[in-house]
mmCIF file of C-alpha atoms in Angstrom:
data_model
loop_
_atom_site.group_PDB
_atom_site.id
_atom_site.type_symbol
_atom_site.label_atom_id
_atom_site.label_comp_id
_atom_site.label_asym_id
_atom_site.label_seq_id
_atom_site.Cartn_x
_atom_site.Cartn_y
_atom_site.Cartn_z
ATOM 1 C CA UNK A 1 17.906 -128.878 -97.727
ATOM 2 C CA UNK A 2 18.069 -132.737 -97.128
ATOM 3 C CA UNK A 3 21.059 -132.994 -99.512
ATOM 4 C CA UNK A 4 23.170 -130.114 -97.611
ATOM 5 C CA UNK A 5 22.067 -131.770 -94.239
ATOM 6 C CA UNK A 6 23.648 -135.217 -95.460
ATOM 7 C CA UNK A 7 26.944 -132.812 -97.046
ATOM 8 C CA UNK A 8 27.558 -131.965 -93.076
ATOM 9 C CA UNK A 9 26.927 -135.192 -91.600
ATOM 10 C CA UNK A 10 29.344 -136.564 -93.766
ATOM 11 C CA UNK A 11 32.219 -133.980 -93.642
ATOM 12 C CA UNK A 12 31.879 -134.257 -89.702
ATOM 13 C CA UNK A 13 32.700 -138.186 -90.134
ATOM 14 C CA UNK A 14 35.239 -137.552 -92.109
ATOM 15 C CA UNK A 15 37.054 -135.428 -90.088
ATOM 16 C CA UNK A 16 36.179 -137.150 -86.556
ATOM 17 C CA UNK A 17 37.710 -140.112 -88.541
ATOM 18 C CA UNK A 18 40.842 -138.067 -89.115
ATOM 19 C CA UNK A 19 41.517 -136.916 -85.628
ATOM 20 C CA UNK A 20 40.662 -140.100 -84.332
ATOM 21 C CA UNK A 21 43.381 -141.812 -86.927
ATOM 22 C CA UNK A 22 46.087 -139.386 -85.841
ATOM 23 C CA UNK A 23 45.507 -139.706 -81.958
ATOM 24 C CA UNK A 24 45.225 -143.967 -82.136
ATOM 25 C CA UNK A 25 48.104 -144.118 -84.365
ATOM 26 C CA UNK A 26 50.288 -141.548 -82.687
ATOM 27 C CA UNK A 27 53.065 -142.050 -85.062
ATOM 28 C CA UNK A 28 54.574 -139.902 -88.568
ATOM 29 C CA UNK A 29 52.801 -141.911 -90.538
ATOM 30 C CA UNK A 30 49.470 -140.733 -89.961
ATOM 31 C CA UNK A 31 50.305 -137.238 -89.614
ATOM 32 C CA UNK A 32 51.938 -137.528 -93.233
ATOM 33 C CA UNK A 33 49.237 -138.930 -94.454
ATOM 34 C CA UNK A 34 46.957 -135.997 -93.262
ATOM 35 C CA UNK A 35 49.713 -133.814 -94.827
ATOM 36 C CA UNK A 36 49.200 -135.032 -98.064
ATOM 37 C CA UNK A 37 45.967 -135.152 -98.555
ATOM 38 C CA UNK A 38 45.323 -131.689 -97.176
ATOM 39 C CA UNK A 39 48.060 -130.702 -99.777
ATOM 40 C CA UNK A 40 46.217 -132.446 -102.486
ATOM 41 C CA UNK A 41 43.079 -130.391 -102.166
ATOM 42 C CA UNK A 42 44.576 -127.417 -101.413
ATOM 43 C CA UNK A 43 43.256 -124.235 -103.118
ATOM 44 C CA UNK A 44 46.027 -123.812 -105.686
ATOM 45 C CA UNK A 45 46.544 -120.276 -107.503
ATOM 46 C CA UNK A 46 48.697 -119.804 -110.897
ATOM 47 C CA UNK A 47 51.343 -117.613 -108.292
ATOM 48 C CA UNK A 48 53.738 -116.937 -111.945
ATOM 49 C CA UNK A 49 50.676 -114.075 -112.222
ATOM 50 C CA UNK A 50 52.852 -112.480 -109.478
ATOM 51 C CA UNK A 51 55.199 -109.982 -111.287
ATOM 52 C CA UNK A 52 58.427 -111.584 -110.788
ATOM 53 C CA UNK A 53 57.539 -115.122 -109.896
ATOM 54 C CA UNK A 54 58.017 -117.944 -112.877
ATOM 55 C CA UNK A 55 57.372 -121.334 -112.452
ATOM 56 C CA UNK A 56 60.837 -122.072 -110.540
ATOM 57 C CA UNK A 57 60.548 -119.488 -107.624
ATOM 58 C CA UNK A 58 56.679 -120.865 -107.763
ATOM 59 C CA UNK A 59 57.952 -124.507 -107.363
ATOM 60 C CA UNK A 60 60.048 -122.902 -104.085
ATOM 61 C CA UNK A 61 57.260 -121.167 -102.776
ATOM 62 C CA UNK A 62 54.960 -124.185 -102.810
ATOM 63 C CA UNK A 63 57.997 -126.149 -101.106
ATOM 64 C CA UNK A 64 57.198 -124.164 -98.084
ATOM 65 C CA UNK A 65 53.394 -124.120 -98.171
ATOM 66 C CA UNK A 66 52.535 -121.617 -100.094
ATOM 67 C CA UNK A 67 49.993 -122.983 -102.861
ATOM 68 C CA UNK A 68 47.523 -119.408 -103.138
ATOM 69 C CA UNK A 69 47.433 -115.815 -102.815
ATOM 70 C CA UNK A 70 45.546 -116.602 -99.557
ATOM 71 C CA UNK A 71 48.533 -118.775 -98.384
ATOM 72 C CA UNK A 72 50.620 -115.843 -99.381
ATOM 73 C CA UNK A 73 49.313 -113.314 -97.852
ATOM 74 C CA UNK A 74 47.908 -115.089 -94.742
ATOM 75 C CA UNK A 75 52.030 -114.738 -93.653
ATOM 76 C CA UNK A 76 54.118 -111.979 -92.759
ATOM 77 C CA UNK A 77 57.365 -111.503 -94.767
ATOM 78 C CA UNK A 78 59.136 -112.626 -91.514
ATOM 79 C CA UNK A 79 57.016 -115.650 -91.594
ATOM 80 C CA UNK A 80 58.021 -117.058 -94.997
ATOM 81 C CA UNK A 81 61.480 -115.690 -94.767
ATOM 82 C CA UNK A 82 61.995 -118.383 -91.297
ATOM 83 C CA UNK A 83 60.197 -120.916 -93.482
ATOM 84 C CA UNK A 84 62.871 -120.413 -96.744
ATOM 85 C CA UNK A 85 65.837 -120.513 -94.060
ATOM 86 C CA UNK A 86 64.846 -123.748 -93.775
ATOM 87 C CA UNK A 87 65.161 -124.875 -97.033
ATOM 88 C CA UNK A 88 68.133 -122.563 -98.778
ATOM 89 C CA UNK A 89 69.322 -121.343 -95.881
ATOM 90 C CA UNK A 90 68.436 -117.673 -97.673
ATOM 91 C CA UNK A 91 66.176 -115.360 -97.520
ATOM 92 C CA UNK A 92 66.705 -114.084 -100.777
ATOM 93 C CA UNK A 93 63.928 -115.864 -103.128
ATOM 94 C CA UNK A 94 66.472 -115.449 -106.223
ATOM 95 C CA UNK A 95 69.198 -113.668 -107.101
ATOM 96 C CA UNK A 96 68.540 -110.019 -105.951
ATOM 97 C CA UNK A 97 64.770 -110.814 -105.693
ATOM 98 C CA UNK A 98 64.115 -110.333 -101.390
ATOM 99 C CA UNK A 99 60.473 -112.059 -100.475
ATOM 100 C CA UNK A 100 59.475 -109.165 -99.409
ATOM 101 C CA UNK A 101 59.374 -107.581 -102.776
ATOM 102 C CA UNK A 102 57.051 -110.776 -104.337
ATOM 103 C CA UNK A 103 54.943 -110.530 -100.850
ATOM 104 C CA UNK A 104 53.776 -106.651 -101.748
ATOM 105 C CA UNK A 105 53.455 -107.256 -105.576
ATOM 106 C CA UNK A 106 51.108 -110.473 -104.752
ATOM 107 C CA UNK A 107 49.227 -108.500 -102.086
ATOM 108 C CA UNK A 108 48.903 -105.947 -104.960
ATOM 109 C CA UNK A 109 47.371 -108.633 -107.180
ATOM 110 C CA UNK A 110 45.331 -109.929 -104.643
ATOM 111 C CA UNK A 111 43.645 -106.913 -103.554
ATOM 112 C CA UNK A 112 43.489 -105.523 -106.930
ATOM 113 C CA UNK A 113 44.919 -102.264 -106.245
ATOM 114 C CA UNK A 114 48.216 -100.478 -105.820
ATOM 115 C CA UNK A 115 49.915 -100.967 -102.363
ATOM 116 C CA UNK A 116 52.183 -98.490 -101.030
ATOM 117 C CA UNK A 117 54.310 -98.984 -98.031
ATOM 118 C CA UNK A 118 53.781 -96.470 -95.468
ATOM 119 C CA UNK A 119 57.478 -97.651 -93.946
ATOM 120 C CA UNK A 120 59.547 -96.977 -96.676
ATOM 121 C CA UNK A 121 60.692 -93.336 -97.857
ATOM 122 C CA UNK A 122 59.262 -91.286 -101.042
ATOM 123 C CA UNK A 123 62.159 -91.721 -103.604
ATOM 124 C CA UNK A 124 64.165 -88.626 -103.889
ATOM 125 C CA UNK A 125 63.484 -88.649 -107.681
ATOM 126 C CA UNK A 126 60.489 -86.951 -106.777
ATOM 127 C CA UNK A 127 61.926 -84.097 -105.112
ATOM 128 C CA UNK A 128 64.519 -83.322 -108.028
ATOM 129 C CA UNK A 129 65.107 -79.729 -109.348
ATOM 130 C CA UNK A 130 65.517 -78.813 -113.034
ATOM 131 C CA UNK A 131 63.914 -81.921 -114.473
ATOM 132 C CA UNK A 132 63.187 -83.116 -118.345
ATOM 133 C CA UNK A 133 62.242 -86.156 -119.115
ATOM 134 C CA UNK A 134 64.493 -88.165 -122.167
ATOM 135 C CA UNK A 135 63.401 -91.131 -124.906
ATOM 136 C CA UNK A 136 66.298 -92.737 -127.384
ATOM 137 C CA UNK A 137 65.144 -94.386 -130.261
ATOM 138 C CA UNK A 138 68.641 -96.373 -132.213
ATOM 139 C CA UNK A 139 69.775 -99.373 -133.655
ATOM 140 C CA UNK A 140 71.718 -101.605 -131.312
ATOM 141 C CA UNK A 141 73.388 -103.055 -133.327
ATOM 142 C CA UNK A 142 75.149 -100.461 -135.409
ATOM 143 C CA UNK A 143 74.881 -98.475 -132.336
ATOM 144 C CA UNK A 144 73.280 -95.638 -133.750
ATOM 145 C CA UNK A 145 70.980 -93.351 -132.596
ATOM 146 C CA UNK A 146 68.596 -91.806 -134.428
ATOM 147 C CA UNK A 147 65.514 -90.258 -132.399
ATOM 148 C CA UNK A 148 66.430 -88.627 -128.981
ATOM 149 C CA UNK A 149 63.449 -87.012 -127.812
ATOM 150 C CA UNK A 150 63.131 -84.342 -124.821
ATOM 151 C CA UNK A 151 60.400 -82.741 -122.470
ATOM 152 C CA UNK A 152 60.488 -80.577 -119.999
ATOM 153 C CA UNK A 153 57.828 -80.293 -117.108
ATOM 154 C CA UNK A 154 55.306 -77.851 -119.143
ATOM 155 C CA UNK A 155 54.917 -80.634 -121.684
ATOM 156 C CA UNK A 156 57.380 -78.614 -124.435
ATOM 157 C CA UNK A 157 58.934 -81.538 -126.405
ATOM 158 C CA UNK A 158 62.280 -81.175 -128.008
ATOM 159 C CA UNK A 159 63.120 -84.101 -130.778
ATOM 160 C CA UNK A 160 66.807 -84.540 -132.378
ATOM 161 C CA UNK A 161 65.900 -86.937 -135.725
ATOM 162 C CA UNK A 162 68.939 -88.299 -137.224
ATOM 163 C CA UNK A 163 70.051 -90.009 -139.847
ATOM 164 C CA UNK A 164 73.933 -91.105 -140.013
ATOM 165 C CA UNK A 165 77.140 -91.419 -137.668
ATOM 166 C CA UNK A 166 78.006 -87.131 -138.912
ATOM 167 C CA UNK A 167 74.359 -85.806 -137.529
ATOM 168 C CA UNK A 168 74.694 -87.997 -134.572
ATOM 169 C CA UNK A 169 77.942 -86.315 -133.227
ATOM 170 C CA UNK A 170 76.324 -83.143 -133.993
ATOM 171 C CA UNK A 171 72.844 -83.445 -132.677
ATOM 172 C CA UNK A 172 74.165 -85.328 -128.847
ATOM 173 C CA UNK A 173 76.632 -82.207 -128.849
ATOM 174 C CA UNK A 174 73.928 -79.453 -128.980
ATOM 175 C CA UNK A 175 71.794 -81.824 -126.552
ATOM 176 C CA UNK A 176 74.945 -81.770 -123.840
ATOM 177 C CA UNK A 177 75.088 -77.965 -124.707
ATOM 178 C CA UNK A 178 71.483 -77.028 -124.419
ATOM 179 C CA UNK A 179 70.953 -79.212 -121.214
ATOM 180 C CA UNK A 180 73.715 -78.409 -119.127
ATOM 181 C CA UNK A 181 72.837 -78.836 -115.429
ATOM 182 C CA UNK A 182 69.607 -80.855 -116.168
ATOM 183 C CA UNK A 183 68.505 -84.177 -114.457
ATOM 184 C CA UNK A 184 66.835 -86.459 -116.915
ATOM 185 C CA UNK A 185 64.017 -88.769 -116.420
ATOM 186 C CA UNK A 186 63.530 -92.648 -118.614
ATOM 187 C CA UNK A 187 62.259 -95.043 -117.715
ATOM 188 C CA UNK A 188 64.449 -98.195 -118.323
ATOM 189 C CA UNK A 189 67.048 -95.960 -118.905
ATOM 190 C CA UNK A 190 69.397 -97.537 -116.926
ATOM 191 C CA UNK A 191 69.795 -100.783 -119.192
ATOM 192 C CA UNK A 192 68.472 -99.396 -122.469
ATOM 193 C CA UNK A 193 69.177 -95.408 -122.620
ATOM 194 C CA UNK A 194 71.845 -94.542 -120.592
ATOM 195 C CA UNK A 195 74.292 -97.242 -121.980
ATOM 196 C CA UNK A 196 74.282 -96.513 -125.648
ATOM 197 C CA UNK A 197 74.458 -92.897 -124.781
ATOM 198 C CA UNK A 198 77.543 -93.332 -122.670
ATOM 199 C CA UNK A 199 78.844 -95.664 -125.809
ATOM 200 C CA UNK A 200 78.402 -92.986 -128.240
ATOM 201 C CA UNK A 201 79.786 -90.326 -125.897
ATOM 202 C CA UNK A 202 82.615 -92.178 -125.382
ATOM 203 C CA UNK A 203 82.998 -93.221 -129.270
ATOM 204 C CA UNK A 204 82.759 -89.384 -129.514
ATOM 205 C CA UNK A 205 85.550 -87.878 -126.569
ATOM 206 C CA UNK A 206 82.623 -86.298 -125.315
ATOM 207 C CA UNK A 207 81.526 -85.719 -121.429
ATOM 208 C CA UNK A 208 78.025 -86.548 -119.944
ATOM 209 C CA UNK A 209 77.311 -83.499 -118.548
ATOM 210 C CA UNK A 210 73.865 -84.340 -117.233
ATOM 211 C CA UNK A 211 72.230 -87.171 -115.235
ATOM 212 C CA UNK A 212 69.999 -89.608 -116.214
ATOM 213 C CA UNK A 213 67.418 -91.124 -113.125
ATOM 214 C CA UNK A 214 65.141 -94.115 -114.059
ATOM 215 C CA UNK A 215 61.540 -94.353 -112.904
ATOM 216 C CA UNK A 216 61.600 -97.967 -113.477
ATOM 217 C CA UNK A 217 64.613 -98.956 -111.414
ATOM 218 C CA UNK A 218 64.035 -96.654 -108.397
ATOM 219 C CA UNK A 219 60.229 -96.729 -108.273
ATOM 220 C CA UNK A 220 58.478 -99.251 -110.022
ATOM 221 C CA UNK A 221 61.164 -102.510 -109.656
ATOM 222 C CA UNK A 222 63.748 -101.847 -107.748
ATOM 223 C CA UNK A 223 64.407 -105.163 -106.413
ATOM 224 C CA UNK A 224 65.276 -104.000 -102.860
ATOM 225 C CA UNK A 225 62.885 -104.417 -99.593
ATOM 226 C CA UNK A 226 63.988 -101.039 -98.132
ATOM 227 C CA UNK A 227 63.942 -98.787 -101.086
ATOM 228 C CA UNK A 228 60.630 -100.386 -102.925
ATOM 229 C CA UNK A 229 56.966 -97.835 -102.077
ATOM 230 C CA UNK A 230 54.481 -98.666 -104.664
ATOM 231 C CA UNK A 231 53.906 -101.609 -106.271
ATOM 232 C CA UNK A 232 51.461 -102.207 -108.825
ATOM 233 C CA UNK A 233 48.649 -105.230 -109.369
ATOM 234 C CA UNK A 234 50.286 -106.049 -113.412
ATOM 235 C CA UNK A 235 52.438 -108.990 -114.372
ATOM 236 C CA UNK A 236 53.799 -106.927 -116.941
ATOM 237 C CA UNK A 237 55.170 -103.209 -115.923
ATOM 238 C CA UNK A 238 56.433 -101.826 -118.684
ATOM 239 C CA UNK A 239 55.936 -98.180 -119.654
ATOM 240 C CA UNK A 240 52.243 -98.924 -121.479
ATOM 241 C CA UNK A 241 51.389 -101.294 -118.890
ATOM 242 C CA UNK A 242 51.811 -98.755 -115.942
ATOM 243 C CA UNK A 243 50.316 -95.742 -118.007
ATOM 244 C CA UNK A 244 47.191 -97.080 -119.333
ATOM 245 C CA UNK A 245 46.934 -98.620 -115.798
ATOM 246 C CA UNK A 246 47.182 -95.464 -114.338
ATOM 247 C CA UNK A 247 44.536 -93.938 -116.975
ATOM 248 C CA UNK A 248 46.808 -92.809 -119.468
ATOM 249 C CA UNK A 249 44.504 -92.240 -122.790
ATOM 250 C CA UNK A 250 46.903 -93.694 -125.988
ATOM 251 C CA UNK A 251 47.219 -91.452 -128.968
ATOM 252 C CA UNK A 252 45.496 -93.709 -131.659
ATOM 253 C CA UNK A 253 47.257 -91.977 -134.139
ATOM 254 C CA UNK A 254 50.393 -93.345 -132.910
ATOM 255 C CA UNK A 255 50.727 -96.830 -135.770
ATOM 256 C CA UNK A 256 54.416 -98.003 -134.430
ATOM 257 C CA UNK A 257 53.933 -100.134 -131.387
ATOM 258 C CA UNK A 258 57.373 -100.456 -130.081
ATOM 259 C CA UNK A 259 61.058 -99.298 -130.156
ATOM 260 C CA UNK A 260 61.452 -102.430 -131.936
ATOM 261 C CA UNK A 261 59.402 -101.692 -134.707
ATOM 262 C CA UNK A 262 60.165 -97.901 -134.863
ATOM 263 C CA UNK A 263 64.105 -99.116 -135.648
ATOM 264 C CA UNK A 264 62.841 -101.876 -138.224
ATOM 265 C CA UNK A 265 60.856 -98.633 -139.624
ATOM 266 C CA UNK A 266 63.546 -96.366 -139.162
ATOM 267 C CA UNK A 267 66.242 -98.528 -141.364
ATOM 268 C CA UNK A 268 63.975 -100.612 -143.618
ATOM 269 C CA UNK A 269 61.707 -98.432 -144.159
ATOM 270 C CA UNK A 270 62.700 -94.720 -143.858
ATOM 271 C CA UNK A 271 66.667 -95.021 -144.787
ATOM 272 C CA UNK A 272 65.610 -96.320 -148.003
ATOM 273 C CA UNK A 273 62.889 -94.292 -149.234
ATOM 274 C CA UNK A 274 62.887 -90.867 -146.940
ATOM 275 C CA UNK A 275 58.882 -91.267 -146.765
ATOM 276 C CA UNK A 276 58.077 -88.050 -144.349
ATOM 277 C CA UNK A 277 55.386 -89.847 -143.400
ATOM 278 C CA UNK A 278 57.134 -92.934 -141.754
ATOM 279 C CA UNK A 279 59.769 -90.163 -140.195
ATOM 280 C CA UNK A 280 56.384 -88.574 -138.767
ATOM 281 C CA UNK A 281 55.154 -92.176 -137.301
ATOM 282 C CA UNK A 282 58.831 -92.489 -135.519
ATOM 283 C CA UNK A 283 58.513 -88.952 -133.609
ATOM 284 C CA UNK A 284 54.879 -89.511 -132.712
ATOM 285 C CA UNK A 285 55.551 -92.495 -131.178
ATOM 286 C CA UNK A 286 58.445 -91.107 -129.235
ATOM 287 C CA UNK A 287 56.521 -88.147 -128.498
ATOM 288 C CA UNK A 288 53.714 -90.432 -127.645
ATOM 289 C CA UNK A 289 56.705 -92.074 -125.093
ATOM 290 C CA UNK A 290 57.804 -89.307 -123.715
ATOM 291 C CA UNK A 291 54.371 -88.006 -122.566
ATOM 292 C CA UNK A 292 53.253 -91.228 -121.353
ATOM 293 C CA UNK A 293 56.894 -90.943 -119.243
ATOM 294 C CA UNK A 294 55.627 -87.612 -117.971
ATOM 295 C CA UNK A 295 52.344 -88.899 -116.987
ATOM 296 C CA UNK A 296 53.540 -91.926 -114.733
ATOM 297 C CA UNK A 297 55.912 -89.786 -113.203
ATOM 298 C CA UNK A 298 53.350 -87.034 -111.883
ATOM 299 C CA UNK A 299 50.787 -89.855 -111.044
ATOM 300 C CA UNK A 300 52.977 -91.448 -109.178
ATOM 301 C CA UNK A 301 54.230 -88.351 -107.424
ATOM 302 C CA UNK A 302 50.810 -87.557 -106.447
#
């Protein structure tokens, strides 16, 4: 009790002391002073746990005072957009990253939970008609496909395995012919999917008769202030990150981890010896994709 009695007597000194330096003084030089040491012992918070933020755009965010999640959030995004004016003349924290985009996913991360902006519109990929959701597995690069997998919204899944440049032409012309009219969902898509498809297509003379929307680009990171609802409490938001955050239970049956490893599989492994068994790994774990697709699509529309 005596020792927590003293701890008072001596913080009110200190900071009578303080005041009383800045007031005689009445100059910079004081105030700096004050400045930096409050600095100095300022809570500090490893802000690269923000998704988005690495230690450059954390080095600009401490230029302007903001050391914490506390700090963070203790402004409004008008606040710290002023206060980067002042030093980039921008409001932009990086290229095509707006503040108010690291603001939300930090808020997210500080209250441990998702936040969803009541001010910004439901995307319309939620409202679509005549919906299946799509999953490539190929080799970059000898730019060939060889799993496209497809479910529609009762949870049927449709896979196309294939195995050379011949079966490839074949199997993406019965998928353009048996999904006519069709709005696929990825996730990704839009810088993994959708541009080796249009490759191929185009390799092919063929016509992309169906349109491919991306979950992750118009929902989950779309790196735009007025477009951007939900945003998630992970550093990481891939697929499996936002599934299993969501509650999605993994198939442990599943032994390929990634598309990575399911093309090493595919032309190491399966190419050379035809095991059915490795073929079965590579369509479980895009079925295993595709259904944790499905599942962060209707959690996320609910």
């Amino acid at each position: 009790i005596l020792l927590y009695n003293r701890e008072d007597l001596k913080r009110t000194k200190y900071v009578f002391q303080k005041l009383k330096e800045i007031l005689e003084e009445g100059d910079e030089k004081a105030q700096e002073k004050l400045v930096k040491v409050v600095r100095n012992n300022k809570k500090r918070d490893d802000l690269t746990k923000i998704f988005l933020v690495g230690e450059k755009t954390e080095k600009i965010l401490n230029k302007i005072g903001i050391y914490s999640l506390d700090d963070l959030i203790s402004h409004k995004p008008e606040e710290i957009k002023n206060k980067l004016k002042e030093i980039t003349s921008k409001w932009i924290i990086k290229r095509g990253i707006p503040i108010e985009t690291i603001y939300y996913y930090g808020k997210a991360i500080y209250e441990n939970r998702i936040v969803i902006r009541e001010d910004v519109p439901v995307p319309d990929l939620f409202y679509l008609e005549n919906v299946k959701f799509i999953d490539l597995e190929y080799l970059q690069e000898e730019e060939l496909i060889f799993t496209i997998g497809i479910m529609d919204m009762d949870g049927n899944i449709n896979q196309y395995f294939i195995e050379n440049k011949k079966e490839e032409k074949e199997k993406i012309i019965k998928l353009l012919e048996e999904n006519k009219g069709i709005t696929f969902i990825g996730y990704s898509s839009n810088s993994a999917d959708l541009p080796m498809l249009k490759k191929l297509l185009k390799k092919y003379k063929l016509n992309l008769n169906f349109e491919i929307r991306d979950i992750y680009k118009e929902v989950v990171d779309t790196r735009s202030a007025d477009k951007q609802k939900i945003f998630f409490p992970l550093k990481f938001q891939g697929l499996k990150d936002i599934s299993e955050y969501l509650g999605y239970i993994p198939n442990k049956k599943v032994k390929i981890t990634s598309g990575l490893e399911a093309a090493f599989e595919f032309k190491y492994s399966y190419l050379e010896t035809k095991d059915p068994e490795i073929k079965n790994q590579i369509l479980l774990y895009n079925e295993e994709d595709l259904k944790r697709l499905a599942y962060v699509f209707n959690k996320l529309k609910e």
